[in-house]
mmCIF file of C-alpha atoms and ligand atoms in Angstrom:
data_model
loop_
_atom_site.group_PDB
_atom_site.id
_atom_site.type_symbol
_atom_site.label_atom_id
_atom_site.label_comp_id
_atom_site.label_asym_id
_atom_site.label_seq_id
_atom_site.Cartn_x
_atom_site.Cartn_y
_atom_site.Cartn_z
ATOM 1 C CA UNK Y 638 9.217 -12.765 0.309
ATOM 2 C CA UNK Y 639 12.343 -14.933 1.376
ATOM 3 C CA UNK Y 640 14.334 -14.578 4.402
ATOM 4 C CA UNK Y 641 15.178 -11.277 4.791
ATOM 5 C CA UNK Y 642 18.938 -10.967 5.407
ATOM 6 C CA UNK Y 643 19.679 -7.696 7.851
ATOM 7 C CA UNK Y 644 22.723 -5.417 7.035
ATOM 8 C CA UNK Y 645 24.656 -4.765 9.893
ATOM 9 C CA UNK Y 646 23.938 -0.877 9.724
ATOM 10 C CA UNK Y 647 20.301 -2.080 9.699
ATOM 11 C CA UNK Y 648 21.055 -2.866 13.776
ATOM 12 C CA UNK Y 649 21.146 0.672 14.673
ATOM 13 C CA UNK Y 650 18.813 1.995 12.870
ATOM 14 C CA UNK Y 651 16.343 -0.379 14.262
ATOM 15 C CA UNK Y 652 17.353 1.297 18.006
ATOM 16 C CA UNK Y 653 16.364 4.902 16.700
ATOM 17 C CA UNK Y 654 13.285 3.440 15.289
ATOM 18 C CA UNK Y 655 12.231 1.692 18.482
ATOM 19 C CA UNK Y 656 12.266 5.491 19.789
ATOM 20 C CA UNK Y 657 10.539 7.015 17.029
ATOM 21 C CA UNK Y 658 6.512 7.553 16.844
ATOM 22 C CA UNK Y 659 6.545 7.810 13.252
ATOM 23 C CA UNK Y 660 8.945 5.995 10.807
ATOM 24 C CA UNK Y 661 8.508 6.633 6.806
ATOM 25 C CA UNK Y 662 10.665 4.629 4.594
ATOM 26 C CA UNK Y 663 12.392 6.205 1.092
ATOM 27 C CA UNK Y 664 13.556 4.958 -2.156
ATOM 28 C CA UNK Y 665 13.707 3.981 -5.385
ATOM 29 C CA UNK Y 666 11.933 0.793 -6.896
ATOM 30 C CA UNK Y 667 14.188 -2.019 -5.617
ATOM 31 C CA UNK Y 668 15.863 -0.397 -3.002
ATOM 32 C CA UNK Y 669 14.684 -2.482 -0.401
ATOM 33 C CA UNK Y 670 11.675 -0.085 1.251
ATOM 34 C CA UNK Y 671 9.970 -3.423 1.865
ATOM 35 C CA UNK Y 672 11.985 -5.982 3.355
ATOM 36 C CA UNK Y 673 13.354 -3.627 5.584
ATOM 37 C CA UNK Y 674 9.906 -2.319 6.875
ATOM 38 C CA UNK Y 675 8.977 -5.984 7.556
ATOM 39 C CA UNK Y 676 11.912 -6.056 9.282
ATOM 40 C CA UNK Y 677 11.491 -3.114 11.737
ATOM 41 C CA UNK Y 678 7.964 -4.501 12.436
ATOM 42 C CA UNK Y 679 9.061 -7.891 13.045
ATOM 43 C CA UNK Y 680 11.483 -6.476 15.341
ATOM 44 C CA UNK Y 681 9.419 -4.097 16.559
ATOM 45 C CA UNK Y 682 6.276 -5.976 17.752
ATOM 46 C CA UNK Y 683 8.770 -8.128 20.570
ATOM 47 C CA UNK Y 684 8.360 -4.768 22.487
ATOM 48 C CA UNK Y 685 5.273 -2.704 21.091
ATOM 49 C CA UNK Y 686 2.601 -2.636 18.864
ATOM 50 C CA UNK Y 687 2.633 -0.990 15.138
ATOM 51 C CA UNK Y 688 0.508 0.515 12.811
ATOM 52 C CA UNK Y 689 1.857 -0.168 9.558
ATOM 53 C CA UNK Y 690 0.818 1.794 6.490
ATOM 54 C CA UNK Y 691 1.528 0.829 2.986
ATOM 55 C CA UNK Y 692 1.094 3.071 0.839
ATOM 56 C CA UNK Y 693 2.772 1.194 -2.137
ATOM 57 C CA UNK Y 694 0.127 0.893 -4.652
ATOM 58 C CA UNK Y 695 1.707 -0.484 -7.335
ATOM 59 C CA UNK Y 696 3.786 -2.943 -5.262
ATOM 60 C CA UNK Y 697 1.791 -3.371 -2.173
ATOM 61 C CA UNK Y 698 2.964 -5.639 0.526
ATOM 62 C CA UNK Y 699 0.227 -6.289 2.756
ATOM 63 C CA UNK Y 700 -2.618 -5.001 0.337
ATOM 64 C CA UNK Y 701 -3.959 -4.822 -2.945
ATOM 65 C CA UNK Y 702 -2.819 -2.840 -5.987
ATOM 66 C CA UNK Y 703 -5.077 0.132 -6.427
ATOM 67 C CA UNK Y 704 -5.320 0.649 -2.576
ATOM 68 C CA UNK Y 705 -3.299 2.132 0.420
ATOM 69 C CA UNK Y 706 -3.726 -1.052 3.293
ATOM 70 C CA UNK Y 707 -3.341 0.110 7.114
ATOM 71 C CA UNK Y 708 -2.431 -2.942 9.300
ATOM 72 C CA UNK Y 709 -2.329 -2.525 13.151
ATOM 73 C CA UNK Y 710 0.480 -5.254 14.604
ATOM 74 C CA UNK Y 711 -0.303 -5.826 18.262
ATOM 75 C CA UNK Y 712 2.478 -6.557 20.621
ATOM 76 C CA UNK Y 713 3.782 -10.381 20.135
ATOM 77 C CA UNK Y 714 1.927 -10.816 17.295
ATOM 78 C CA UNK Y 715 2.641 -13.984 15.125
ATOM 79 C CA UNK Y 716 2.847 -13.737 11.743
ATOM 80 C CA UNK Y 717 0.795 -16.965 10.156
ATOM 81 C CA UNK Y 718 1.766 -15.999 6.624
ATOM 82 C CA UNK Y 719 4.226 -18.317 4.835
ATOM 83 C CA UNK Y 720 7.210 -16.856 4.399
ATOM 84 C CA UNK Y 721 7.039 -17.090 0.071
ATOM 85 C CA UNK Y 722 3.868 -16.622 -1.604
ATOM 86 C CA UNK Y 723 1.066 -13.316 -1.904
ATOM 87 C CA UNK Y 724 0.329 -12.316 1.176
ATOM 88 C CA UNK Y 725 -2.923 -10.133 1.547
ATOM 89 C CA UNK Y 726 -3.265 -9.359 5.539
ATOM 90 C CA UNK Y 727 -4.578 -6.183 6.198
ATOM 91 C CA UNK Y 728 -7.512 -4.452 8.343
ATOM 92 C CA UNK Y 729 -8.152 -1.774 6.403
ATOM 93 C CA UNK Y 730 -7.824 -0.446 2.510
ATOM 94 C CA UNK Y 731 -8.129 3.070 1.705
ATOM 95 C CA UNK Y 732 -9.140 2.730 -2.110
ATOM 96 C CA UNK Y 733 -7.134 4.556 -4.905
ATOM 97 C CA UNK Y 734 -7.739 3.366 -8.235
ATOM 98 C CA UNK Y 735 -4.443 2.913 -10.148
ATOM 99 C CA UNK Y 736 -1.054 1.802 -8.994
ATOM 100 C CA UNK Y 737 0.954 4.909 -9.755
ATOM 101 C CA UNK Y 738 0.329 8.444 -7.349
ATOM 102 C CA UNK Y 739 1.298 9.977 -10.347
ATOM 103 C CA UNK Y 740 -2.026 9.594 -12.541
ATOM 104 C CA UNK Y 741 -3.752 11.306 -9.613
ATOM 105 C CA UNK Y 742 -1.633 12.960 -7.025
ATOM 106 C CA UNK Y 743 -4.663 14.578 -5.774
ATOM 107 C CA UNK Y 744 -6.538 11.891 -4.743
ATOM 108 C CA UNK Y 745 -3.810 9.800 -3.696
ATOM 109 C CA UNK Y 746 -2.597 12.257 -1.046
ATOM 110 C CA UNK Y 747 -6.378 12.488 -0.079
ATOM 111 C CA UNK Y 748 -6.324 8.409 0.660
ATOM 112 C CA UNK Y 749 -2.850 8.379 2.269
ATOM 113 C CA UNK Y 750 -4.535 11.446 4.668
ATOM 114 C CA UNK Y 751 -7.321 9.154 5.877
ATOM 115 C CA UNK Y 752 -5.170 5.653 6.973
ATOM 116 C CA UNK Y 753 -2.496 8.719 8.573
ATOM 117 C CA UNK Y 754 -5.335 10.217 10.191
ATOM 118 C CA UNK Y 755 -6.491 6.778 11.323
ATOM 119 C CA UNK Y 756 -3.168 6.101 12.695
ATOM 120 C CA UNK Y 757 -2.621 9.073 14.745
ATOM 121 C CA UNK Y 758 -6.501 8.622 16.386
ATOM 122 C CA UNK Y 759 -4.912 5.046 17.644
ATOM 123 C CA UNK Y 760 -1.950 6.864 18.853
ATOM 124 C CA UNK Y 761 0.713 3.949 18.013
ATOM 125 C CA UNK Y 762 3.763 3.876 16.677
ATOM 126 C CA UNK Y 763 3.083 3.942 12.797
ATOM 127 C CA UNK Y 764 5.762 2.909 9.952
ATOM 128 C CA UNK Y 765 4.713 3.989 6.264
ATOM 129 C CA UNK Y 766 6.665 2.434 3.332
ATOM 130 C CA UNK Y 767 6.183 4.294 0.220
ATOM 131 C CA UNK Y 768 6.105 3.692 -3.595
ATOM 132 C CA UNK Y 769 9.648 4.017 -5.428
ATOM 133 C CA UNK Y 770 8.417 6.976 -7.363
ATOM 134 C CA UNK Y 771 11.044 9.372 -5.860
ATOM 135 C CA UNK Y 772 12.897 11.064 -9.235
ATOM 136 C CA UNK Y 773 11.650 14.607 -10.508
ATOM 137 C CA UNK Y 774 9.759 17.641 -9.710
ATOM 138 C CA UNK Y 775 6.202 15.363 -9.380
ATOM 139 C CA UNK Y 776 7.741 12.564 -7.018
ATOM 140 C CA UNK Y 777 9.463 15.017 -4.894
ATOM 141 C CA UNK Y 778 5.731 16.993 -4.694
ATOM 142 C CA UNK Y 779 3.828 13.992 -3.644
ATOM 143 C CA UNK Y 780 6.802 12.900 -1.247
ATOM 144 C CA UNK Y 781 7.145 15.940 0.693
ATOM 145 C CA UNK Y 782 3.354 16.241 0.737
ATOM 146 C CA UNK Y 783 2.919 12.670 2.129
ATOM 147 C CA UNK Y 784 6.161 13.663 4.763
ATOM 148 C CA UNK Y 785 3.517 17.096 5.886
ATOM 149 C CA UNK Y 786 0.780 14.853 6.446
ATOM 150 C CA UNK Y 787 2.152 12.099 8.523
ATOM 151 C CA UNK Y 788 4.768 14.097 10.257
ATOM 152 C CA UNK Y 789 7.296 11.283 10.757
ATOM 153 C CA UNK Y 790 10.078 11.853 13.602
ATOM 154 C CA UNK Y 791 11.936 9.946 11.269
ATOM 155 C CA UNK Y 792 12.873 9.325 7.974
ATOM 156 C CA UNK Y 793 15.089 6.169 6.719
ATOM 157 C CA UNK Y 794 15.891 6.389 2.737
ATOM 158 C CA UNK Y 795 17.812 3.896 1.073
ATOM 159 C CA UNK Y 796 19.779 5.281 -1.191
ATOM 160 C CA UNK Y 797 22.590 4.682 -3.920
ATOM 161 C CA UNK Y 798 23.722 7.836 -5.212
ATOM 162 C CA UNK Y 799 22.334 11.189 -4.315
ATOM 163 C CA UNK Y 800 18.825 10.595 -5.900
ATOM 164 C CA UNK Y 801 16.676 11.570 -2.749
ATOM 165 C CA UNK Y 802 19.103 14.488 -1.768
ATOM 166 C CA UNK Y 803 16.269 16.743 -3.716
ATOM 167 C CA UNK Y 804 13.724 15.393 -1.121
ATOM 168 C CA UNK Y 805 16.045 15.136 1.846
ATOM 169 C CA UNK Y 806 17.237 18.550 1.242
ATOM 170 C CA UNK Y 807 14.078 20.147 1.927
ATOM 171 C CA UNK Y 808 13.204 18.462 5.181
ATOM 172 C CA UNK Y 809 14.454 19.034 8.615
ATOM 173 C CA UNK Y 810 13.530 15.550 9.916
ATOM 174 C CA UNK Y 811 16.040 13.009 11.624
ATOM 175 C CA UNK Y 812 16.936 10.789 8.132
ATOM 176 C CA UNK Y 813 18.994 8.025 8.458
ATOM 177 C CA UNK Y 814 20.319 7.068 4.937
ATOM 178 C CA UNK Y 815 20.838 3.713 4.184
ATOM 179 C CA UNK Y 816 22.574 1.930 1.308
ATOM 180 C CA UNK Y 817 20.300 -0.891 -0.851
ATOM 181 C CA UNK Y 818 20.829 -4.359 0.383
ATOM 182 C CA UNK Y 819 23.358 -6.528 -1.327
ATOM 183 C CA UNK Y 820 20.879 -9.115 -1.246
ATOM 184 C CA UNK Y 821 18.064 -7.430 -3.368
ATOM 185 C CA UNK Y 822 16.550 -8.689 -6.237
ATOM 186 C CA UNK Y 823 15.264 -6.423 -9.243
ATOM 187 C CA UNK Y 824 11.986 -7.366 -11.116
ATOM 188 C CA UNK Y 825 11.487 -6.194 -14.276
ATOM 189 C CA UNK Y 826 8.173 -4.437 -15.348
ATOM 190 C CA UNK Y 827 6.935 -7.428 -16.554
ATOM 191 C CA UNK Y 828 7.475 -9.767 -13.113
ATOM 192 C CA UNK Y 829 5.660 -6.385 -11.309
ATOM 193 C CA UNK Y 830 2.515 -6.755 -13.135
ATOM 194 C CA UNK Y 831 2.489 -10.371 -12.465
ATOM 195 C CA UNK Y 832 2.850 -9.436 -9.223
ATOM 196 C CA UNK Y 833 -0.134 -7.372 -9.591
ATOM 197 C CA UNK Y 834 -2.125 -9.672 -11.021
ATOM 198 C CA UNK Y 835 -1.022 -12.575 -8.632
ATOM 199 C CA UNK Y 836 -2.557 -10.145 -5.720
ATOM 200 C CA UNK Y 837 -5.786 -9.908 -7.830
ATOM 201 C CA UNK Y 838 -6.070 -13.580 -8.537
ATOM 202 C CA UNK Y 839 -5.834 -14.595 -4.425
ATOM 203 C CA UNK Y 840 -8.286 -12.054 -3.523
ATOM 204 C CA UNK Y 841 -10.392 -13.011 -6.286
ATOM 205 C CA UNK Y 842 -10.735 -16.958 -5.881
ATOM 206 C CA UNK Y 843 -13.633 -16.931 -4.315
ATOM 207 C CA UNK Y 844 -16.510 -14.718 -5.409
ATOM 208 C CA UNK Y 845 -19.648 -13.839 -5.524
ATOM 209 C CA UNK Y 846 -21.659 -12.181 -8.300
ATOM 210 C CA UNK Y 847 -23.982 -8.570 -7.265
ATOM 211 C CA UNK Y 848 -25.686 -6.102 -8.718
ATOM 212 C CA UNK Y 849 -25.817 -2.464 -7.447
ATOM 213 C CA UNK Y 850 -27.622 0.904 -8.595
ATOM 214 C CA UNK Y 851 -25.843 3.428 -10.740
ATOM 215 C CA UNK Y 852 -27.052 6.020 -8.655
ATOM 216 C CA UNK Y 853 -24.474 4.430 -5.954
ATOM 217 C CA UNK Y 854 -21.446 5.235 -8.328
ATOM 218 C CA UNK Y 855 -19.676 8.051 -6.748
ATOM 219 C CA UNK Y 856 -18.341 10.545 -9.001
ATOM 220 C CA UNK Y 857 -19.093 11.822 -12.674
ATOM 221 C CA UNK Y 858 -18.480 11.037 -15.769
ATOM 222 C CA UNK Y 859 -16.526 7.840 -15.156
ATOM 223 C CA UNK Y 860 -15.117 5.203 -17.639
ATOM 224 C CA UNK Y 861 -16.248 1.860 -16.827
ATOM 225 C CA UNK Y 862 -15.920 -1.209 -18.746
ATOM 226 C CA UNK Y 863 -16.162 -4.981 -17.687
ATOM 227 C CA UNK Y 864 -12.787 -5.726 -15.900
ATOM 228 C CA UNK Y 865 -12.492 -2.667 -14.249
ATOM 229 C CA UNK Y 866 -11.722 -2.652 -10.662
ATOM 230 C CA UNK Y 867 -13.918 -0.610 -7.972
ATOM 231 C CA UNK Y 868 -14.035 -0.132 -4.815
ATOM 232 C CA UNK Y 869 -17.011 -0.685 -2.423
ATOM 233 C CA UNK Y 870 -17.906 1.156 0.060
ATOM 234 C CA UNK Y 871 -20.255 1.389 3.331
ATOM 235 C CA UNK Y 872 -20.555 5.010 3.558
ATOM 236 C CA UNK Y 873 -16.872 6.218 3.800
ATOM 237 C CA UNK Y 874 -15.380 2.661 4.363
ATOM 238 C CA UNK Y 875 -14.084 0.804 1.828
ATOM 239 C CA UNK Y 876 -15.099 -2.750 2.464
ATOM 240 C CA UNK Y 877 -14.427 -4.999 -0.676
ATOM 241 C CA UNK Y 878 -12.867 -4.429 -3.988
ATOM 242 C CA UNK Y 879 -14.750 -5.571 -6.885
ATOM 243 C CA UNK Y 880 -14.465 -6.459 -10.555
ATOM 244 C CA UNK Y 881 -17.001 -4.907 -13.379
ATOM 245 C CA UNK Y 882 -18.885 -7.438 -15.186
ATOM 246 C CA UNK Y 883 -21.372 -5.744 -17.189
ATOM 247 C CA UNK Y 884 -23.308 -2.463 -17.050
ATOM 248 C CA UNK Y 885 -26.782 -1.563 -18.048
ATOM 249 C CA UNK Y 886 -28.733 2.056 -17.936
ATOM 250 C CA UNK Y 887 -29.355 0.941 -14.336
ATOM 251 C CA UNK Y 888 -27.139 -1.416 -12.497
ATOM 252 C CA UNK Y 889 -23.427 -1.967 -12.353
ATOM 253 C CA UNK Y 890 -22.954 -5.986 -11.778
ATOM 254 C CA UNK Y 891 -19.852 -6.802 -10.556
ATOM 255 C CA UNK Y 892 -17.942 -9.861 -8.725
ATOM 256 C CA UNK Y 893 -16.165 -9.660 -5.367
ATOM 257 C CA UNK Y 894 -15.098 -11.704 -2.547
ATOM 258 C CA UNK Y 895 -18.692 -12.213 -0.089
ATOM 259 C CA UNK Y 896 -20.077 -9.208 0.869
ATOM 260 C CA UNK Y 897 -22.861 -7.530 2.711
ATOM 261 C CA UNK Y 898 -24.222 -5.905 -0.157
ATOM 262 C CA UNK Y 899 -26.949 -3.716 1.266
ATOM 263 C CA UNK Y 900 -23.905 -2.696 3.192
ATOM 264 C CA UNK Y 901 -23.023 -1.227 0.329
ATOM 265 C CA UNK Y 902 -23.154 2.197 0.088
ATOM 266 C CA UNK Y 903 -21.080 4.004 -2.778
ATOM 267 C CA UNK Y 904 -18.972 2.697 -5.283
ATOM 268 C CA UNK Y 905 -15.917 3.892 -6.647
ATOM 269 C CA UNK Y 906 -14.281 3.317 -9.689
ATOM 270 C CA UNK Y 907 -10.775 2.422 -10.069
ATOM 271 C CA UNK Y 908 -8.702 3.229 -13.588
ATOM 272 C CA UNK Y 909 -7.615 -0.055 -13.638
ATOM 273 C CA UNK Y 910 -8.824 -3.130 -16.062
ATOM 274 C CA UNK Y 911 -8.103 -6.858 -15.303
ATOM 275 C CA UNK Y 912 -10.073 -8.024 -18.315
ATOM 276 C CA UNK Y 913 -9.807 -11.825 -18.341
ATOM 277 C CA UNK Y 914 -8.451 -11.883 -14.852
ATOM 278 C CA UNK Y 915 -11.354 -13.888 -13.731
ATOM 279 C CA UNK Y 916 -11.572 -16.603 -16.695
ATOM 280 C CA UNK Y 917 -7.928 -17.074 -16.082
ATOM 281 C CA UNK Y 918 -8.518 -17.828 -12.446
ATOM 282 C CA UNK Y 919 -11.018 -20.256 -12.822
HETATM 283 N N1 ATP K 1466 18.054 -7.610 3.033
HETATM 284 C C1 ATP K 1466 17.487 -8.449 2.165
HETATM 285 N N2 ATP K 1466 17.591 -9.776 2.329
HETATM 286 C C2 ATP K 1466 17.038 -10.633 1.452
HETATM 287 N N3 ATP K 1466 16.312 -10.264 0.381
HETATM 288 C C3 ATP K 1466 16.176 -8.952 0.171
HETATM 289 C C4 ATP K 1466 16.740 -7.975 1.034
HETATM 290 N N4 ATP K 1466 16.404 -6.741 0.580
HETATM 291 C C5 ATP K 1466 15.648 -6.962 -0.512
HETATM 292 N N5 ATP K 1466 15.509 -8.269 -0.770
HETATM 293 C C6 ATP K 1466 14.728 -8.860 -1.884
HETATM 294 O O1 ATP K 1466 14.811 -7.990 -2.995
HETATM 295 C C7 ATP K 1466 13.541 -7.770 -3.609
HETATM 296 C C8 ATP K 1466 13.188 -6.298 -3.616
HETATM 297 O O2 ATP K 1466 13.112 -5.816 -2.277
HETATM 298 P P1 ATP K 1466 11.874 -4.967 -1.763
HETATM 299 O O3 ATP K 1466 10.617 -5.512 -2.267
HETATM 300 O O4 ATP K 1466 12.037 -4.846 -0.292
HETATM 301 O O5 ATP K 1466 12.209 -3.582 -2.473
HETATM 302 P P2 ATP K 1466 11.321 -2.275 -2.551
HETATM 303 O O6 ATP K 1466 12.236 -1.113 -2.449
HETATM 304 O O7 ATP K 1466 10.210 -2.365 -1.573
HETATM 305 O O8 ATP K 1466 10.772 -2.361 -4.035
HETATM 306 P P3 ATP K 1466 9.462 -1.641 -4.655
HETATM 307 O O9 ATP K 1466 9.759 -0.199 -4.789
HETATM 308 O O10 ATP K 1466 9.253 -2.313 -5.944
HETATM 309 O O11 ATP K 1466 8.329 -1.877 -3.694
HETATM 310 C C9 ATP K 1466 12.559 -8.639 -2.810
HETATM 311 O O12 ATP K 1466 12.351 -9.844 -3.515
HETATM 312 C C10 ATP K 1466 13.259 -8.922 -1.503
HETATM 313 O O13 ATP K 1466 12.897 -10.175 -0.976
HETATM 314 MG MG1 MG K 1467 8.134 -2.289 -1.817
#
């Protein structure tokens, strides 16, 4: 991400965020959701510590596609991540499968319960950026759902014309509308899967080769093909996410970054193929 450059109406909304416990952030795809919740964080941490959740799983931030990544920012914290370039910095993933709440809403709601609950045990001020998936009856659903679960004291939605008022409207939550950044730039569908992929390369350039049970599969009847994605669990945790290589009656072998693998547990899997992904890396 480049510099980020702050609007001036960005100033005070900053202030009421410093006094809020828990900040969600609204908006379409390239409304800048992002930028700005790096910005409250950065901002943020010269005075307190924050539990960031991002739940973009599509365009993830701090995490990996497929997943909802919970970071906990202590006070003063310096950020060692280069300013351009895929950054993956996160302590813990809450694993969905796909990269759009709308193929599951369900189960996506489920996740984004878990790193909410997690955040309220710590007690810390928490900021959640969303996905852009705001427009019709579904969006508006899984929004107002999310908004129940993590009970924000604030809301901050960017904006352009009137496209969140059938979200805003139903909520009696401070909102502080903001308009999109002058300085944002689009990416096309195309430059988002990169994006995707770029995520999956960095996590993926080192791994290791394991083979598991099929009994630890969690779930029935599944799809699973080499190249899909699945997360691997110890118990309820999810630890690692993983690439299929093969199947047999028995085993599921698959590649991941080192693990523990008698760790291992349960394994989910993900609705998401990055056939080739791995040849390409190397
Ligand atoms: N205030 C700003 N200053 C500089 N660059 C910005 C600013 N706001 C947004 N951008 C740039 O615009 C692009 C899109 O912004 P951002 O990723 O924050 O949007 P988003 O709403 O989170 O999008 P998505 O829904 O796809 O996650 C990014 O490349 C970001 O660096
Ligand atoms: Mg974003």
């Amino acid at each position: 991400m480049s510099e980020i450059i702050p609007e001036v109406e960005w100033y005070k909304a900053l202030e009421i965020a410093k006094l809020s416990k828990r900040i969600i952030i609204l908006g379409q795809i390239d409304t800048g959701k992002s930028t700005f919740a790096k910005y409250l964080i950065q901002n943020i941490i010269k005075e307190q510590s924050v539990c960031f959740i991002d739940s973009d799983i599509g365009q993830s931030s701090i995490g990996l596609p497929t997943t909802i990544a919970l970071k906990v920012y202590s006070k003063n914290y310096i950020n060692k991540n280069p300013s351009n370039g895929i950054v993956i910095d996160f302590d813990k993933l809450f694993f969905v499968g796909f990269t759009t709440p709308s193929i599951s809403p369900e189960l996506f709601l489920s996740e984004f319960a878990k790193a909410s609950s997690f955040a309220q045990k710590l007690n810390m001020k928490t900021v959640v950026d969303t996905t852009g998936f705001v427009l019709g009856e579904m969006a508006k659903k899984i929004k107002l759902e999310k908004i129940s679960i993590l009970k924000p004291d604030l809301v901050i939605a960017f904006e352009r014309k009137g496209e969140l008022s059938h979200i805003l409207n139903e909520i009696k939550i401070e909102t502080i509308i903001l308009t999109p950044s002058k300085n944002i730039v689009s990416r096309s569908p195309i430059k988002r899967a990169e994006y995707r992929m770029n995520k999956f390369k960095k996590y993926l350039t080192n791994v290791e080769s394991y083979a598991v049970s099929r009994k630890l599969i969690h779930g029935t009847p599944i799809v699973a093909s080499d190249g899909t994605i699945v997360g691997l669990f110890t118990e309820e945790e999810c630890i690692a996410l993983g690439v299929i290589e093969s199947l047999d009656r028995e085993n599921v072998f698959f590649s991941s970054p080192p693990i523990n693998i008698k760790a291992i547990k349960k394994i989910k899997i993900g609705r998401v193929s990055l056939k080739g992904l791995i040849n390409e890396t190397v």
